[in-house]
Amino acid sequence: MDQEMAQADIESQTEETPENFHKGKRPVILKFDDVVYKIKTKKGGVFVKNRVAEEKEILKGVTGVVEPGEMLAMLGPSGSGKTTLLTALGGRLGGKLHGSVTYNGQAFSNVIKRNTGFVTQDDVLYPHLTVTETLVFTALLRLPNSVTKEEKVEHAKAVIDQLGLTKCKDSIVGSAYLRGVSGGERKRVSIGQELLINPSLLFLDEPTSGLDSTTAQRIVSTLWELARGGRTVVMTIHQPSSRLYYMFHKVLLLSEGNTLYFGKGSEAIEYFSNIGYAPTLAMNPADFLLDLANGIYTDELNEDHVIDKQKLISACKKNFSAQLKPALQGISDSGKGQKRFLGRGSGKWPTSWWQQFSVLLRRDIKERRHESFSGLRVGQILVVALISGLLWYKSDISHLQDQIGLLFFMSGFWGFFPLFQAIFTFPQEILMLEKERSSGTYRLSSYFMSRMVADLPMELVLPTIFISITYWMAGLRANILSFLYTLFSLLLNVLVSQGLGLALGASVMDQKAATTLASVIMLCFLLAGGFYVQHVPKFIAWVKYISISFYTYQLFIGSQYHNGETYSCSVGQCQIADFPSIKGMGIHFNLHEQIMAASVLVIMLIGYRLIAYIALMRIGVIKN
């Protein structure tokens, strides 16, 4: 009766309203029964014919249950299947998963995903954002519209206080190459991002990895408090100290995908003692369990012996059938509670498309402005602009070959520069994209559009500065309309090249391979652009029609020279249209030709970005 009254009291707090959203707890009983996970691997090298596909079993019938108010720790050596099981329980494991995983008796769904927190082992955070900015942006994206913007910001500040991050709230997060908050503080920021949604379930993969014992103790103590508040907490942990071990309500010991023990952490030593493996020295229980999981047992003489792990597996199965299974079946899934939990929030996304777009746009601008306008990058552009202006200083129409060379150099330089900048965009952000998309934070389309819009001012400012310096120093046509025409052509070239970089980066997702491929493609475009080779063989002449440089070069020529103009040559005055570098391209200085060149570039601009978006949609976990 007391248990039922306590359950009813918890359920009474689960209504999702602005007033009690931050206080409400949604009790969830997590059950996993006979979970099996297999993958197929191919035996033999890449060049071996008829490679045999082998099936490897990662998880071999793992069973357990975690109730609200409990913290389960999964122990085991590397390769034992801890992270795989955690990923499966968190609904993030691709491929075929056999067995049953239920949440209050129901299968995984979008509603459960929105009420589940998942902290990965590596802290995937934006380095240039402060702690407050990181949590506020996350709150604006993940909390539903039933909570006002002001309440979301206040909730983020409350989480900062709860996790003891007040002293560093205005410090940037940092990275391996940028000094920021400490490792423990960074881990608490990652946990704070998941606490913002007030999760019923909280999964953590190695939350103490790489931290000192004091910091690890502080983090696990925080998680223990969260569990005591009615949440269901599940974590993997490699080698906890004895202080940490005794904070775990339940322990699951894995070895090569098999369960060696499941039950209360305080009863693990007694269990193994009863089957003949008692520790002979006073030691950390976690160390003793890991020794057994590795197949090692230390006797009274302090000598290590290799033990038969199959015996431990069989003993666990026997104990499970006799004692644990009846106890698990006796734990009710709480039908009333599950309806209340699963019936909340019918929408797939917590916020609208426009809200996601605007928040992501602000976040992108704050984060990327440091990279786009870094001193090194700005200095590089200024130096190249000044050198170009000095090399072509006051080269009037009498130096026609020099002027045309400058125009082609600009099309080439501003083809390569934005291309290689854009290649790294998605490969560098794939971890963040996977993390946030797996949590149901936003639509892929809102993310993609925010990136495209955020890049516009950053990608267009530097070429504008470049052309403003070089154009007038080099003595190109001193006419404001010609200058604007040249500027428009250059910016269009930059955006198309950037789109090609985005498409290659999203399609290949390997930075070295994408860079090599981009170099080959851009070199082909330059060679077919009409400056180096005017008499291209017919069987390969088609390359120029897909060349960004070809159409940009056409626009540049049209911005500087008009039909009927002449230049000084060996026979007096010659038509500019008859100059080899221009005549070989078939340029006739008419408006229709210029519009066609610009139209093709616009089609490329849209087409390359569409290819990048489709490539992102095809990546495993990133599905729109």
XYZ file of C-alpha atoms in Angstrom:
624
model
C 0.000 0.000 0.000
C 2.813 2.425 0.907
C 4.544 1.677 -2.394
C 1.340 2.389 -4.328
C 0.849 5.695 -2.488
C 4.437 6.719 -3.226
C 3.977 5.807 -6.902
C 0.757 7.821 -7.078
C 2.527 10.786 -5.487
C 5.248 10.674 -8.139
C 2.697 10.382 -10.940
C 0.802 13.404 -9.662
C 3.859 15.531 -10.478
C 4.141 14.498 -14.122
C 1.723 16.934 -15.768
C 3.726 19.020 -18.268
C 2.835 22.643 -17.597
C 5.035 25.752 -17.492
C 4.644 25.915 -13.718
C 5.858 22.441 -12.829
C 7.896 21.367 -15.869
C 11.204 21.794 -14.043
C 9.949 19.970 -10.953
C 8.025 17.138 -12.565
C 9.481 13.650 -12.542
C 8.298 11.051 -14.995
C 8.998 7.705 -13.317
C 10.230 5.099 -15.792
C 10.989 1.462 -15.163
C 13.611 0.265 -17.644
C 13.587 -3.473 -18.363
C 15.839 -5.369 -20.737
C 15.303 -9.070 -21.189
C 17.602 -11.474 -23.066
C 19.175 -8.714 -25.192
C 21.269 -10.117 -28.044
C 23.166 -8.031 -30.573
C 25.066 -9.456 -33.549
C 27.135 -7.847 -36.276
C 28.525 -9.245 -39.494
C 32.231 -9.003 -40.188
C 34.104 -10.062 -43.315
C 37.165 -12.239 -42.938
C 40.082 -11.608 -45.270
C 41.738 -8.572 -46.830
C 40.287 -6.080 -49.265
C 41.847 -7.835 -52.274
C 40.872 -11.333 -51.184
C 38.194 -12.835 -53.385
C 35.125 -14.471 -51.905
C 35.589 -12.990 -48.449
C 33.557 -14.916 -45.877
C 31.052 -12.961 -43.803
C 31.177 -13.967 -40.172
C 28.607 -13.148 -37.525
C 29.957 -11.848 -34.240
C 27.815 -11.786 -31.123
C 28.459 -8.620 -29.092
C 25.721 -9.063 -26.480
C 24.719 -12.575 -25.409
C 21.380 -12.504 -23.660
C 21.778 -9.662 -21.122
C 18.862 -9.138 -18.724
C 18.138 -6.608 -15.997
C 15.869 -3.890 -14.671
C 16.380 -0.386 -13.283
C 13.678 1.410 -11.338
C 13.137 5.132 -10.629
C 15.463 6.291 -7.881
C 18.159 3.754 -8.802
C 21.586 4.136 -10.369
C 22.896 1.157 -12.349
C 26.613 0.870 -13.097
C 27.816 -1.413 -15.885
C 31.273 -2.794 -15.182
C 33.565 -4.841 -17.358
C 36.874 -4.788 -19.213
C 37.303 -3.111 -22.580
C 35.365 -4.943 -25.272
C 32.902 -6.488 -22.838
C 29.889 -4.801 -24.483
C 29.167 -2.044 -21.938
C 28.877 0.822 -24.398
C 26.974 -1.336 -26.897
C 24.386 -2.231 -24.260
C 24.122 1.376 -23.085
C 23.616 2.536 -26.670
C 20.953 -0.120 -27.188
C 19.074 0.871 -24.025
C 19.247 4.515 -25.112
C 17.582 3.689 -28.450
C 20.649 4.686 -30.468
C 21.930 1.340 -31.697
C 21.565 0.622 -35.390
C 21.202 -2.869 -36.792
C 19.235 -5.817 -35.499
C 18.723 -6.074 -31.782
C 17.081 -9.194 -30.412
C 15.324 -9.474 -27.096
C 13.112 -6.988 -25.320
C 13.829 -3.453 -24.096
C 10.832 -1.686 -22.571
C 10.155 1.604 -20.842
C 7.186 1.221 -18.511
C 6.253 -1.772 -20.632
C 6.360 0.139 -23.923
C 8.807 0.134 -26.820
C 11.119 3.061 -27.597
C 9.378 6.036 -29.236
C 9.923 9.702 -30.081
C 8.255 10.758 -26.835
C 10.633 8.588 -24.826
C 13.582 9.934 -26.819
C 12.605 13.481 -25.906
C 12.548 12.518 -22.235
C 15.844 10.635 -22.303
C 19.255 12.143 -21.615
C 22.351 10.544 -23.155
C 25.857 11.738 -22.222
C 28.555 10.370 -24.506
C 32.066 9.527 -23.325
C 33.630 12.340 -25.337
C 32.380 15.824 -24.513
C 31.067 17.122 -27.843
C 30.748 20.880 -27.266
C 31.377 24.092 -29.189
C 34.725 25.435 -27.886
C 34.123 29.185 -28.359
C 30.777 29.316 -26.548
C 30.675 30.073 -22.837
C 29.142 27.644 -20.346
C 26.035 29.831 -20.068
C 25.665 30.207 -23.843
C 26.042 26.444 -24.336
C 23.275 25.601 -21.870
C 20.964 28.454 -22.899
C 21.105 27.501 -26.587
C 20.430 23.878 -25.653
C 17.470 24.919 -23.502
C 16.002 27.047 -26.307
C 16.236 24.084 -28.702
C 15.199 21.156 -26.503
C 12.556 22.533 -24.153
C 8.992 22.579 -25.564
C 6.974 25.644 -26.494
C 4.842 25.193 -23.372
C 7.814 26.769 -21.577
C 8.449 30.449 -22.385
C 11.810 31.749 -23.583
C 12.411 33.502 -20.265
C 11.670 30.309 -18.343
C 14.070 28.363 -20.571
C 16.879 30.817 -19.810
C 16.123 30.697 -16.092
C 16.087 26.904 -16.182
C 19.533 26.899 -17.813
C 20.828 29.155 -15.027
C 19.267 26.843 -12.427
C 21.099 23.858 -13.927
C 24.360 25.839 -13.775
C 23.799 26.386 -10.048
C 22.753 22.768 -9.522
C 25.960 21.412 -11.086
C 28.271 23.900 -9.374
C 29.261 25.718 -12.565
C 28.600 29.251 -11.291
C 32.285 30.208 -11.047
C 32.964 29.312 -14.688
C 29.607 30.273 -16.220
C 31.158 33.077 -18.288
C 34.240 31.088 -19.358
C 34.452 29.523 -22.800
C 34.203 25.731 -22.933
C 37.474 25.371 -24.829
C 39.018 22.339 -26.523
C 42.313 20.483 -26.801
C 43.751 23.481 -28.684
C 41.883 26.283 -26.897
C 42.174 26.906 -23.191
C 38.788 26.830 -21.447
C 37.140 25.180 -18.467
C 38.621 22.100 -16.772
C 37.841 18.522 -17.782
C 35.492 18.002 -14.859
C 33.628 21.217 -15.585
C 33.351 20.263 -19.251
C 31.854 16.914 -18.253
C 29.336 18.665 -15.997
C 28.367 20.932 -18.892
C 27.648 17.814 -20.975
C 25.529 16.392 -18.161
C 23.814 19.763 -17.752
C 22.724 19.727 -21.401
C 20.811 16.512 -20.733
C 19.411 17.689 -17.388
C 17.779 20.656 -19.102
C 14.955 18.444 -20.374
C 14.413 17.042 -16.873
C 14.935 13.481 -18.187
C 13.206 10.482 -16.753
C 16.049 8.314 -18.040
C 19.675 9.387 -17.950
C 22.365 7.345 -19.723
C 26.053 8.139 -19.299
C 29.005 6.530 -21.064
C 32.145 6.627 -18.896
C 31.284 9.925 -17.119
C 34.451 9.752 -14.980
C 36.891 8.862 -17.757
C 40.099 10.916 -17.580
C 39.124 12.696 -14.350
C 40.883 12.699 -11.005
C 39.265 10.852 -8.105
C 37.932 13.992 -6.409
C 36.280 15.300 -9.579
C 34.900 11.841 -10.354
C 33.472 11.660 -6.834
C 31.755 15.019 -7.292
C 30.180 13.989 -10.594
C 28.920 10.612 -9.345
C 27.567 12.300 -6.199
C 25.600 14.648 -8.452
C 24.237 11.682 -10.403
C 23.307 9.934 -7.147
C 21.319 13.012 -6.114
C 19.577 13.023 -9.492
C 18.625 9.369 -9.092
C 17.342 10.008 -5.575
C 15.060 12.646 -7.075
C 13.134 9.985 -9.018
C 15.171 9.524 -12.162
C 16.444 6.263 -13.612
C 20.224 6.543 -14.100
C 22.334 4.055 -16.091
C 26.064 4.438 -16.679
C 29.087 2.563 -17.871
C 32.236 2.935 -15.810
C 35.606 1.303 -16.290
C 37.385 1.183 -12.956
C 35.611 3.103 -10.163
C 37.147 3.709 -6.761
C 35.633 2.003 -3.731
C 33.972 5.293 -2.745
C 32.201 5.412 -6.084
C 31.352 1.717 -6.100
C 29.334 1.871 -2.889
C 27.182 4.662 -4.341
C 25.778 2.381 -7.045
C 22.393 0.877 -6.243
C 22.863 -1.908 -8.787
C 25.812 -3.378 -10.651
C 25.892 -5.256 -13.954
C 29.174 -7.091 -14.590
C 29.853 -8.006 -18.226
C 32.536 -10.112 -19.854
C 32.660 -10.639 -23.629
C 28.943 -9.838 -23.852
C 27.947 -12.252 -21.072
C 26.445 -11.356 -17.731
C 28.551 -12.445 -14.770
C 26.542 -10.618 -12.113
C 23.460 -8.454 -11.833
C 22.146 -7.186 -8.547
C 22.887 -4.859 -5.659
C 26.439 -3.608 -5.581
C 26.724 -4.289 -1.870
C 25.877 -7.978 -2.395
C 28.312 -8.741 -5.243
C 31.215 -9.894 -3.050
C 28.910 -12.193 -1.071
C 27.532 -13.700 -4.280
C 30.965 -14.590 -5.687
C 32.112 -15.864 -2.282
C 29.192 -18.292 -2.289
C 30.307 -19.773 -5.609
C 33.929 -20.153 -4.508
C 35.593 -16.860 -5.437
C 36.082 -14.860 -2.264
C 38.617 -12.000 -2.135
C 41.560 -12.981 0.078
C 42.674 -9.387 0.701
C 40.848 -6.208 1.614
C 40.435 -4.573 -1.762
C 38.230 -2.387 -3.899
C 35.180 -4.496 -4.899
C 35.331 -3.043 -8.415
C 38.926 -4.272 -8.858
C 37.923 -7.734 -7.675
C 34.980 -7.863 -10.097
C 37.117 -6.711 -13.013
C 39.708 -9.375 -12.240
C 36.997 -12.026 -12.414
C 35.638 -10.532 -15.654
C 39.149 -10.832 -17.107
C 39.325 -14.469 -15.961
C 41.819 -13.876 -13.141
C 41.498 -14.907 -9.488
C 44.057 -14.225 -6.737
C 44.329 -16.939 -4.076
C 45.528 -16.835 -0.437
C 49.161 -16.998 -1.538
C 48.674 -13.861 -3.621
C 49.111 -15.874 -6.808
C 47.022 -15.202 -9.898
C 45.143 -18.071 -11.496
C 43.293 -18.172 -14.792
C 39.720 -19.232 -14.158
C 37.058 -20.656 -16.405
C 34.725 -17.755 -17.157
C 32.148 -20.213 -18.452
C 31.715 -21.374 -14.870
C 30.884 -17.818 -13.800
C 28.453 -17.456 -16.712
C 26.694 -20.717 -15.849
C 26.486 -19.759 -12.160
C 24.942 -16.412 -13.091
C 22.345 -18.066 -15.327
C 21.476 -20.546 -12.602
C 21.162 -17.801 -10.010
C 19.123 -15.665 -12.399
C 16.660 -18.462 -13.125
C 16.283 -19.344 -9.450
C 16.168 -15.920 -7.792
C 16.503 -12.894 -10.041
C 13.977 -13.714 -12.753
C 11.040 -14.162 -10.314
C 12.064 -10.910 -8.624
C 12.171 -9.057 -11.972
C 8.779 -10.400 -12.984
C 7.413 -9.155 -9.685
C 8.368 -5.548 -10.530
C 5.320 -3.861 -12.001
C 5.630 -1.638 -15.059
C 3.045 0.691 -13.513
C 0.370 0.865 -16.174
C -1.044 4.151 -14.936
C 2.348 5.780 -14.886
C 3.287 4.572 -18.360
C 0.150 6.027 -19.922
C 0.821 9.367 -18.327
C 4.451 9.291 -19.471
C 3.881 7.998 -22.983
C 0.819 10.084 -23.639
C 2.660 13.390 -23.337
C 3.821 15.437 -26.299
C 2.353 14.079 -29.509
C 4.551 16.314 -31.669
C 7.814 14.953 -33.025
C 9.789 18.144 -32.399
C 9.831 20.286 -29.231
C 9.990 23.571 -31.186
C 8.917 24.886 -34.589
C 11.131 24.926 -37.682
C 11.546 28.703 -37.514
C 12.522 28.620 -33.829
C 15.141 25.959 -34.520
C 16.479 27.932 -37.480
C 16.775 31.221 -35.569
C 18.454 29.676 -32.506
C 20.884 27.638 -34.622
C 21.668 30.720 -36.719
C 22.605 32.745 -33.647
C 24.673 29.888 -32.275
C 26.486 29.363 -35.582
C 27.384 33.042 -35.893
C 28.691 33.192 -32.319
C 30.806 30.072 -32.770
C 32.092 30.492 -36.323
C 32.948 34.184 -36.248
C 36.173 33.349 -34.400
C 37.267 30.986 -37.175
C 36.043 33.039 -40.133
C 37.613 36.277 -38.935
C 40.691 34.877 -37.257
C 43.822 36.996 -37.464
C 45.596 34.387 -39.567
C 42.805 34.188 -42.139
C 42.294 37.959 -42.415
C 46.055 38.498 -42.612
C 46.349 35.903 -45.373
C 43.729 37.648 -47.499
C 45.215 41.109 -46.935
C 48.718 39.932 -47.882
C 47.520 38.225 -51.081
C 45.415 41.282 -51.989
C 48.343 43.673 -51.528
C 50.812 41.451 -53.395
C 48.344 41.055 -56.277
C 47.738 44.791 -56.371
C 51.485 45.504 -56.422
C 52.299 42.875 -59.071
C 49.587 44.190 -61.400
C 49.929 47.801 -60.307
C 48.350 50.177 -62.845
C 48.293 47.597 -65.637
C 46.052 49.405 -68.141
C 44.485 47.999 -71.302
C 47.816 48.249 -73.123
C 48.879 45.310 -70.936
C 45.890 43.225 -71.903
C 47.565 39.860 -71.287
C 48.515 40.942 -67.771
C 44.987 42.112 -66.976
C 43.444 38.891 -68.249
C 45.996 36.953 -66.184
C 44.886 38.844 -63.052
C 41.232 38.053 -63.754
C 41.979 34.374 -64.164
C 44.148 34.358 -61.029
C 41.247 35.816 -59.012
C 38.867 33.161 -60.311
C 41.371 30.455 -59.387
C 42.344 31.781 -55.954
C 38.736 32.387 -54.917
C 37.846 28.967 -56.228
C 40.391 27.103 -54.113
C 40.190 29.189 -50.919
C 36.457 28.803 -50.093
C 36.459 25.250 -51.456
C 39.011 24.009 -48.929
C 37.437 25.984 -46.098
C 34.041 24.389 -46.775
C 35.339 20.825 -47.109
C 35.969 20.617 -43.362
C 32.547 21.958 -42.318
C 30.530 18.753 -42.001
C 33.357 16.301 -41.170
C 34.283 18.508 -38.198
C 30.674 18.861 -37.065
C 29.499 15.305 -37.634
C 29.855 14.333 -33.962
C 27.827 17.328 -32.806
C 25.232 16.698 -35.505
C 24.911 13.026 -34.540
C 24.627 13.885 -30.850
C 21.940 16.537 -31.239
C 19.974 14.775 -33.944
C 19.958 11.533 -31.946
C 18.309 13.458 -29.115
C 15.599 14.805 -31.430
C 16.822 18.378 -30.888
C 16.102 19.790 -34.351
C 15.322 18.985 -37.957
C 18.144 18.412 -40.389
C 16.663 21.025 -42.718
C 16.694 23.762 -40.047
C 20.315 22.950 -39.207
C 21.368 22.954 -42.858
C 19.642 26.240 -43.702
C 21.047 27.952 -40.609
C 24.555 26.919 -41.650
C 24.052 28.215 -45.177
C 22.716 31.576 -43.996
C 25.308 31.956 -41.222
C 28.104 31.379 -43.734
C 26.960 34.147 -46.077
C 28.299 37.234 -44.273
C 31.403 35.367 -43.142
C 32.228 34.029 -46.608
C 31.458 37.242 -48.498
C 33.208 39.878 -46.372
C 36.770 38.749 -47.065
C 36.476 38.502 -50.886
C 34.825 41.941 -50.861
C 37.823 43.358 -48.971
C 40.175 41.569 -51.379
C 38.569 42.936 -54.541
C 38.278 46.440 -53.053
C 42.053 46.527 -52.585
C 43.250 44.689 -55.696
C 40.777 46.127 -58.216
C 41.803 49.763 -57.866
C 45.519 49.075 -57.356
C 45.696 46.927 -60.487
C 44.174 49.626 -62.668
C 41.123 47.684 -63.859
C 38.274 49.611 -65.488
C 37.738 52.671 -63.264
C 33.982 52.527 -63.318
C 31.725 51.825 -60.353
C 29.387 49.632 -62.418
C 32.304 47.565 -63.709
C 33.596 47.240 -60.155
C 30.206 46.062 -58.872
C 29.905 43.653 -61.803
C 33.341 42.200 -60.979
C 32.434 42.017 -57.270
C 29.161 40.217 -58.057
C 30.995 37.716 -60.279
C 33.614 37.076 -57.586
C 31.022 36.534 -54.824
C 29.047 34.174 -57.045
C 32.259 32.245 -57.718
C 32.948 32.048 -53.955
C 29.476 30.715 -53.136
C 29.594 28.077 -55.894
C 33.058 26.897 -54.837
C 31.902 26.773 -51.238
C 28.907 24.676 -52.307
C 31.230 22.226 -54.078
C 33.303 21.963 -50.888
C 30.209 21.302 -48.787
C 29.051 18.608 -51.208
C 32.444 16.862 -51.247
C 32.836 17.060 -47.457
C 29.340 15.693 -46.788
C 29.685 12.938 -49.394
C 33.149 11.678 -48.448
C 33.331 12.588 -44.710
C 37.064 11.877 -44.781
C 38.999 15.115 -44.727
C 42.139 13.799 -46.432
C 40.238 11.974 -49.157
C 37.902 14.941 -49.725
C 40.855 17.356 -49.973
C 42.614 15.182 -52.540
C 39.448 14.804 -54.598
C 38.770 18.544 -54.439
C 42.311 19.333 -55.646
C 41.912 17.085 -58.692
C 38.475 18.479 -59.554
C 39.485 22.136 -59.190
C 42.681 21.636 -61.223
C 40.598 20.105 -64.014
C 38.247 23.091 -63.841
C 41.175 25.543 -64.029
C 42.840 23.776 -66.966
C 39.550 23.749 -68.851
C 38.776 27.354 -67.887
C 40.046 28.789 -71.171
C 43.194 30.614 -70.082
C 45.894 27.934 -70.203
C 44.564 25.988 -73.193
C 42.476 27.599 -75.926
C 42.425 24.657 -78.371
C 41.067 21.831 -76.259
C 40.469 18.487 -78.072
C 36.798 17.813 -78.691
C 36.698 14.564 -76.731
C 37.536 16.436 -73.509
C 36.179 19.894 -74.328
C 32.970 19.095 -72.415
C 34.838 19.609 -69.114
C 34.655 23.378 -69.498
C 30.859 23.266 -69.376
C 30.978 21.987 -65.778
C 33.936 24.191 -64.830
C 33.307 26.910 -62.251
C 36.423 28.755 -63.483
C 35.148 28.825 -67.090
C 31.928 30.669 -66.290
C 33.563 32.966 -63.709
C 36.259 33.864 -66.232
C 33.533 34.717 -68.749
C 31.855 37.054 -66.271
C 35.159 38.729 -65.380
C 35.996 39.336 -69.034
C 32.504 40.747 -69.641
C 32.844 43.104 -66.667
C 36.018 44.732 -68.078
C 35.733 44.719 -71.844
C 33.002 45.507 -74.334
C 32.374 44.695 -77.981
C 34.303 46.941 -80.375
C 37.052 47.927 -77.951
C 40.645 47.759 -79.184
C 44.115 47.377 -77.713
C 47.623 48.105 -79.001
C 49.176 45.217 -80.901
C 52.045 44.620 -83.362
C 49.947 45.809 -86.320
C 48.507 48.865 -84.566
C 45.076 48.514 -82.984
C 43.390 45.121 -82.673
C 39.959 44.078 -81.515
C 39.869 42.804 -77.912
C 37.422 40.142 -79.093
C 40.225 38.765 -81.323
C 42.716 38.405 -78.461
C 43.675 34.671 -78.286
C 42.741 34.176 -74.620
C 39.316 35.671 -75.311
C 38.626 34.471 -78.845
C 39.538 30.897 -77.924
C 36.696 30.915 -75.371
C 34.176 32.094 -77.932
C 33.231 35.222 -75.953
C 31.172 37.668 -78.022
C 30.505 40.327 -75.329
C 26.725 40.104 -75.517
C 24.242 40.270 -72.664
C 22.729 36.871 -73.403
C 26.133 35.200 -72.993
C 26.706 36.865 -69.633
C 23.246 35.936 -68.343
C 23.793 32.325 -69.383
C 27.128 32.170 -67.516
C 25.594 33.667 -64.364
C 22.561 31.352 -64.618
C 24.742 28.246 -64.826
C 26.655 29.348 -61.724
C 23.398 29.924 -59.839
C 22.244 26.419 -60.797
C 25.568 25.039 -59.536
C 25.204 27.055 -56.323
C 21.851 25.424 -55.593
C 22.769 22.007 -56.993
C 25.932 21.507 -54.945
C 24.120 22.424 -51.736
C 21.314 20.055 -52.596
C 23.887 17.279 -53.058
C 25.371 18.126 -49.633
C 21.937 17.948 -47.988
C 21.109 14.587 -49.599
C 24.516 13.249 -48.535
C 23.798 14.224 -44.918
C 20.404 12.520 -45.068
C 22.048 9.294 -46.219
C 24.388 9.111 -43.222
C 23.337 6.393 -40.756
C 21.919 8.105 -37.670
C 21.212 11.445 -39.315
C 17.746 11.036 -40.691
C 15.370 13.905 -41.306
